[in-house]
């Protein structure tokens, strides 16, 4: 349901967010660039691959996590690198342990990724369903990364997932939203937030996702691999805001013919 902008919040699980832009933390040239990009994006949730982190960040002064302000940011641990449901489940529990180390003891969020295909990096639907079912029963807030499969999205919603995160196009490709038909169906049918993840390469891609009615986007490579990541982070912030406002405003109906913008009849003022 459309709402006026000043009360337009994003709710995932028990958390409420003002920003509809989420950022990944990999591939940046330096920690300083990553920190500046996160700040300029005004995002409130960042995702971090558990597999790449030390088991005890408090005793690791080089840990990137220690540089972030966790009073303003919410950690979204992800199970990237997991090829089976069992690996993903193990990573999810480690993710919660790391959340506790930064003072977010009530953080049971997990971005669920099960990817057994090393070439195209496409998520495994069967492994994702299996892991999601187990983790939800254990009290996790599960955000599953999936192909743009409308039926799979419905099955995951029925299981109790907090969101679905369909890919816009192959991860890291920057191709944008290449499967619009299925993404539109997922958005139309979903009763939980839809977050477009993977494939976004520029701010217009992010804006289009929000214009379609997606609730948020998650971006990493487009910012981290831009020539000037900080500028791209700001562009993504503005693109998401513009796309959401366009959706809330209600776009004019498209027509197959021209219509004068200054008619001489039917003037109401």
CSV table of C-alpha atoms in Angstrom, one decimal:
chain,number,residue,atom,x,y,z
A,1,UNK,CA,0.0,0.0,0.0
A,2,UNK,CA,1.3,3.4,-0.9
A,3,UNK,CA,2.0,5.8,2.0
A,4,UNK,CA,3.1,9.4,2.3
A,5,UNK,CA,6.9,9.8,2.3
A,6,UNK,CA,7.4,10.9,5.9
A,7,UNK,CA,6.1,7.6,7.3
A,8,UNK,CA,7.4,5.4,4.5
A,9,UNK,CA,9.6,2.9,6.4
A,10,UNK,CA,11.0,-0.5,5.4
A,11,UNK,CA,10.3,-3.2,7.9
A,12,UNK,CA,12.2,-6.5,7.9
A,13,UNK,CA,11.6,-8.9,10.7
A,14,UNK,CA,11.5,-6.8,13.9
A,15,UNK,CA,13.7,-4.0,12.5
A,16,UNK,CA,12.5,-0.8,10.8
A,17,UNK,CA,14.8,1.1,8.4
A,18,UNK,CA,14.6,4.5,6.8
A,19,UNK,CA,16.9,3.7,3.9
A,20,UNK,CA,16.0,1.3,1.1
A,21,UNK,CA,19.6,0.9,0.0
A,22,UNK,CA,21.7,-1.9,1.4
A,23,UNK,CA,25.4,-2.2,0.7
A,24,UNK,CA,27.9,-5.0,0.4
A,25,UNK,CA,31.4,-4.6,1.8
A,26,UNK,CA,33.6,-6.5,-0.6
A,27,UNK,CA,35.8,-5.5,-3.5
A,28,UNK,CA,36.6,-1.9,-2.2
A,29,UNK,CA,40.1,-0.6,-2.9
A,30,UNK,CA,40.6,0.3,0.7
A,31,UNK,CA,38.8,0.4,4.0
A,32,UNK,CA,38.7,4.2,3.9
A,33,UNK,CA,36.9,4.1,0.5
A,34,UNK,CA,34.4,1.6,1.8
A,35,UNK,CA,33.7,3.6,5.0
A,36,UNK,CA,33.2,6.8,3.0
A,37,UNK,CA,30.9,5.1,0.5
A,38,UNK,CA,28.8,3.6,3.3
A,39,UNK,CA,28.5,7.0,4.9
A,40,UNK,CA,27.5,8.8,1.7
A,41,UNK,CA,25.0,6.1,0.7
A,42,UNK,CA,23.1,6.7,4.0
A,43,UNK,CA,22.4,3.0,4.1
A,44,UNK,CA,21.5,1.4,7.4
A,45,UNK,CA,22.3,-2.2,6.7
A,46,UNK,CA,25.5,-3.7,5.4
A,47,UNK,CA,26.2,-7.3,4.5
A,48,UNK,CA,29.4,-9.1,5.3
A,49,UNK,CA,30.5,-12.5,4.2
A,50,UNK,CA,31.1,-14.6,7.3
A,51,UNK,CA,33.6,-16.8,5.6
A,52,UNK,CA,36.0,-13.9,5.1
A,53,UNK,CA,35.9,-12.7,8.7
A,54,UNK,CA,38.0,-13.7,11.8
A,55,UNK,CA,36.2,-15.8,14.4
A,56,UNK,CA,36.9,-13.2,17.1
A,57,UNK,CA,36.9,-9.6,15.7
A,58,UNK,CA,37.6,-8.1,19.1
A,59,UNK,CA,41.1,-9.6,19.1
A,60,UNK,CA,41.8,-8.6,15.5
A,61,UNK,CA,42.7,-4.9,15.2
A,62,UNK,CA,42.7,-5.2,11.4
A,63,UNK,CA,39.1,-6.3,11.2
A,64,UNK,CA,37.0,-4.0,8.9
A,65,UNK,CA,34.0,-4.5,11.2
A,66,UNK,CA,35.6,-2.7,14.1
A,67,UNK,CA,35.8,0.5,11.9
A,68,UNK,CA,32.0,0.7,11.4
A,69,UNK,CA,29.6,2.5,13.7
A,70,UNK,CA,27.2,-0.3,14.8
A,71,UNK,CA,24.9,2.2,16.6
A,72,UNK,CA,23.9,3.4,13.1
A,73,UNK,CA,24.3,0.2,11.1
A,74,UNK,CA,22.7,-3.2,11.2
A,75,UNK,CA,24.8,-6.2,10.3
A,76,UNK,CA,23.5,-8.6,7.7
A,77,UNK,CA,25.8,-11.6,7.8
A,78,UNK,CA,25.8,-13.6,4.6
A,79,UNK,CA,26.6,-17.2,3.9
A,80,UNK,CA,28.5,-16.5,0.6
A,81,UNK,CA,30.7,-19.4,-0.4
A,82,UNK,CA,28.4,-22.0,0.9
A,83,UNK,CA,27.8,-24.8,-1.6
A,84,UNK,CA,25.3,-26.8,0.5
A,85,UNK,CA,22.5,-26.1,2.9
A,86,UNK,CA,24.6,-27.6,5.7
A,87,UNK,CA,27.4,-25.2,5.0
A,88,UNK,CA,25.0,-22.2,4.9
A,89,UNK,CA,23.4,-23.2,8.2
A,90,UNK,CA,26.8,-23.4,9.9
A,91,UNK,CA,27.7,-19.9,8.5
A,92,UNK,CA,24.4,-18.5,9.8
A,93,UNK,CA,25.2,-19.5,13.3
A,94,UNK,CA,28.7,-18.1,13.0
A,95,UNK,CA,27.1,-14.9,11.7
A,96,UNK,CA,25.0,-14.5,14.9
A,97,UNK,CA,28.1,-15.0,17.0
A,98,UNK,CA,29.8,-12.2,15.2
A,99,UNK,CA,26.7,-10.0,15.6
A,100,UNK,CA,26.9,-10.6,19.3
A,101,UNK,CA,30.6,-9.4,19.3
A,102,UNK,CA,29.6,-6.0,17.9
A,103,UNK,CA,26.8,-5.6,20.5
A,104,UNK,CA,23.9,-6.8,18.4
A,105,UNK,CA,22.8,-9.8,20.5
A,106,UNK,CA,19.3,-9.7,19.1
A,107,UNK,CA,20.5,-9.8,15.5
A,108,UNK,CA,19.5,-13.2,14.0
A,109,UNK,CA,19.5,-11.8,10.5
A,110,UNK,CA,21.1,-13.8,7.7
A,111,UNK,CA,21.4,-13.3,4.0
A,112,UNK,CA,21.0,-16.9,2.9
A,113,UNK,CA,23.2,-17.8,-0.1
A,114,UNK,CA,23.6,-21.4,-1.3
A,115,UNK,CA,25.5,-21.5,-4.5
A,116,UNK,CA,26.9,-24.8,-5.9
A,117,UNK,CA,27.5,-23.5,-9.4
A,118,UNK,CA,31.0,-22.1,-9.6
A,119,UNK,CA,30.7,-20.7,-13.2
A,120,UNK,CA,27.5,-18.7,-13.2
A,121,UNK,CA,27.1,-18.4,-9.5
A,122,UNK,CA,23.4,-19.0,-9.6
A,123,UNK,CA,21.7,-19.8,-6.3
A,124,UNK,CA,20.6,-23.4,-5.6
A,125,UNK,CA,16.8,-23.4,-5.1
A,126,UNK,CA,16.6,-26.8,-3.3
A,127,UNK,CA,19.5,-26.0,-1.0
A,128,UNK,CA,18.1,-22.6,-0.2
A,129,UNK,CA,14.7,-24.0,0.7
A,130,UNK,CA,16.2,-26.6,2.9
A,131,UNK,CA,18.5,-24.2,4.8
A,132,UNK,CA,15.7,-21.6,5.1
A,133,UNK,CA,13.3,-24.1,6.6
A,134,UNK,CA,15.9,-25.1,9.2
A,135,UNK,CA,17.0,-21.6,10.1
A,136,UNK,CA,13.5,-20.1,10.4
A,137,UNK,CA,12.7,-22.9,12.9
A,138,UNK,CA,15.8,-21.9,14.9
A,139,UNK,CA,14.6,-18.3,15.1
A,140,UNK,CA,16.6,-16.7,12.3
A,141,UNK,CA,15.3,-13.8,10.2
A,142,UNK,CA,16.1,-15.2,6.8
A,143,UNK,CA,16.7,-13.1,3.7
A,144,UNK,CA,17.2,-15.6,0.9
A,145,UNK,CA,19.1,-14.8,-2.3
A,146,UNK,CA,17.3,-16.5,-5.2
A,147,UNK,CA,16.9,-16.6,-9.0
A,148,UNK,CA,14.0,-14.5,-10.3
A,149,UNK,CA,11.6,-17.5,-9.8
A,150,UNK,CA,8.1,-16.4,-8.7
A,151,UNK,CA,7.1,-19.9,-7.5
A,152,UNK,CA,10.2,-20.3,-5.4
A,153,UNK,CA,9.6,-16.8,-3.9
A,154,UNK,CA,6.1,-17.9,-2.8
A,155,UNK,CA,7.4,-21.1,-1.3
A,156,UNK,CA,10.0,-19.2,0.7
A,157,UNK,CA,7.4,-16.7,1.9
A,158,UNK,CA,5.2,-19.6,3.0
A,159,UNK,CA,8.1,-21.0,5.0
A,160,UNK,CA,8.4,-17.7,6.9
A,161,UNK,CA,11.2,-15.9,5.2
A,162,UNK,CA,11.4,-12.2,6.1
A,163,UNK,CA,12.1,-11.1,2.5
A,164,UNK,CA,13.0,-12.6,-0.8
A,165,UNK,CA,16.1,-11.3,-2.7
A,166,UNK,CA,15.8,-12.1,-6.4
A,167,UNK,CA,18.8,-11.4,-8.6
A,168,UNK,CA,18.4,-8.6,-11.2
A,169,UNK,CA,21.0,-10.3,-13.4
A,170,UNK,CA,24.1,-12.4,-12.7
A,171,UNK,CA,26.1,-11.3,-9.7
A,172,UNK,CA,28.8,-8.7,-10.4
A,173,UNK,CA,27.6,-8.4,-14.1
A,174,UNK,CA,26.3,-4.8,-13.9
A,175,UNK,CA,23.7,-5.8,-16.5
A,176,UNK,CA,20.7,-4.4,-14.6
A,177,UNK,CA,17.3,-5.9,-14.4
A,178,UNK,CA,17.3,-8.4,-17.3
A,179,UNK,CA,14.4,-10.5,-16.2
A,180,UNK,CA,11.7,-7.8,-15.7
A,181,UNK,CA,8.7,-10.1,-16.4
A,182,UNK,CA,9.5,-12.5,-13.5
A,183,UNK,CA,10.6,-9.7,-11.2
A,184,UNK,CA,7.3,-7.9,-11.7
A,185,UNK,CA,5.4,-11.1,-10.9
A,186,UNK,CA,7.5,-11.6,-7.7
A,187,UNK,CA,6.8,-8.0,-6.6
A,188,UNK,CA,3.1,-8.3,-7.4
A,189,UNK,CA,2.6,-11.6,-5.6
A,190,UNK,CA,4.7,-11.0,-2.5
A,191,UNK,CA,3.4,-10.1,0.9
A,192,UNK,CA,6.9,-9.6,2.3
A,193,UNK,CA,9.6,-7.1,1.2
A,194,UNK,CA,11.3,-7.8,-2.2
A,195,UNK,CA,14.9,-6.7,-2.3
A,196,UNK,CA,16.6,-6.8,-5.7
A,197,UNK,CA,20.1,-8.2,-5.3
A,198,UNK,CA,22.9,-8.7,-7.8
A,199,UNK,CA,23.4,-7.2,-11.3
A,200,UNK,CA,22.7,-3.6,-10.5
A,201,UNK,CA,25.4,-1.5,-12.3
A,202,UNK,CA,24.3,2.1,-12.1
A,203,UNK,CA,21.9,4.3,-10.3
A,204,UNK,CA,19.2,4.1,-13.0
A,205,UNK,CA,19.1,0.3,-12.4
A,206,UNK,CA,18.4,0.9,-8.7
A,207,UNK,CA,15.8,3.5,-9.5
A,208,UNK,CA,14.0,1.2,-11.9
A,209,UNK,CA,13.9,-1.5,-9.3
A,210,UNK,CA,12.1,0.8,-6.8
A,211,UNK,CA,9.9,2.2,-9.6
A,212,UNK,CA,8.6,-1.3,-10.2
A,213,UNK,CA,7.6,-1.6,-6.5
A,214,UNK,CA,10.6,-3.4,-5.1
A,215,UNK,CA,11.1,-2.5,-1.5
A,216,UNK,CA,14.9,-2.1,-1.6
A,217,UNK,CA,18.1,-3.0,-3.4
A,218,UNK,CA,21.4,-4.4,-2.3
A,219,UNK,CA,24.4,-3.1,-4.1
A,220,UNK,CA,28.1,-3.9,-3.9
A,221,UNK,CA,30.2,-4.2,-7.1
A,222,UNK,CA,28.5,-1.1,-8.8
A,223,UNK,CA,29.9,1.1,-6.0
A,224,UNK,CA,33.1,-0.7,-5.0
A,225,UNK,CA,34.3,-1.1,-8.6
A,226,UNK,CA,33.3,2.4,-9.8
A,227,UNK,CA,36.1,4.7,-10.8
A,228,UNK,CA,34.9,7.0,-7.9
A,229,UNK,CA,33.0,4.8,-5.5
A,230,UNK,CA,32.0,7.6,-3.1
A,231,UNK,CA,30.2,9.4,-5.9
A,232,UNK,CA,28.5,6.2,-7.1
A,233,UNK,CA,27.4,5.6,-3.5
A,234,UNK,CA,25.7,9.0,-3.4
A,235,UNK,CA,24.2,8.4,-6.9
A,236,UNK,CA,22.7,5.1,-5.7
A,237,UNK,CA,21.2,6.8,-2.6
A,238,UNK,CA,19.6,9.4,-4.8
A,239,UNK,CA,18.5,6.8,-7.4
A,240,UNK,CA,16.8,4.7,-4.8
A,241,UNK,CA,15.0,7.7,-3.4
A,242,UNK,CA,13.9,8.9,-6.8
A,243,UNK,CA,12.6,5.4,-7.7
A,244,UNK,CA,10.7,5.1,-4.5
A,245,UNK,CA,9.1,8.5,-4.9
A,246,UNK,CA,8.2,7.7,-8.5
A,247,UNK,CA,6.4,4.5,-7.3
A,248,UNK,CA,4.6,6.4,-4.5
A,249,UNK,CA,3.6,9.2,-6.8
A,250,UNK,CA,1.9,6.8,-9.3
A,251,UNK,CA,3.4,7.0,-12.8
A,252,UNK,CA,1.2,8.3,-15.6
A,253,UNK,CA,-0.3,5.6,-17.9
A,254,UNK,CA,1.8,4.9,-20.9
A,255,UNK,CA,0.1,5.5,-24.3
A,256,UNK,CA,0.7,4.4,-27.8
A,257,UNK,CA,0.0,7.8,-29.3
A,258,UNK,CA,0.9,11.4,-28.7
A,259,UNK,CA,-1.2,13.7,-26.6
A,260,UNK,CA,-0.6,17.4,-26.3
A,261,UNK,CA,0.6,18.6,-22.9
A,262,UNK,CA,-1.3,21.9,-23.3
A,263,UNK,CA,-4.8,20.9,-24.6
A,264,UNK,CA,-7.3,23.6,-25.5
A,265,UNK,CA,-10.2,21.6,-24.1
A,266,UNK,CA,-10.8,19.9,-20.8
A,267,UNK,CA,-8.9,22.5,-18.8
A,268,UNK,CA,-9.7,22.3,-15.1
A,269,UNK,CA,-8.0,25.5,-13.9
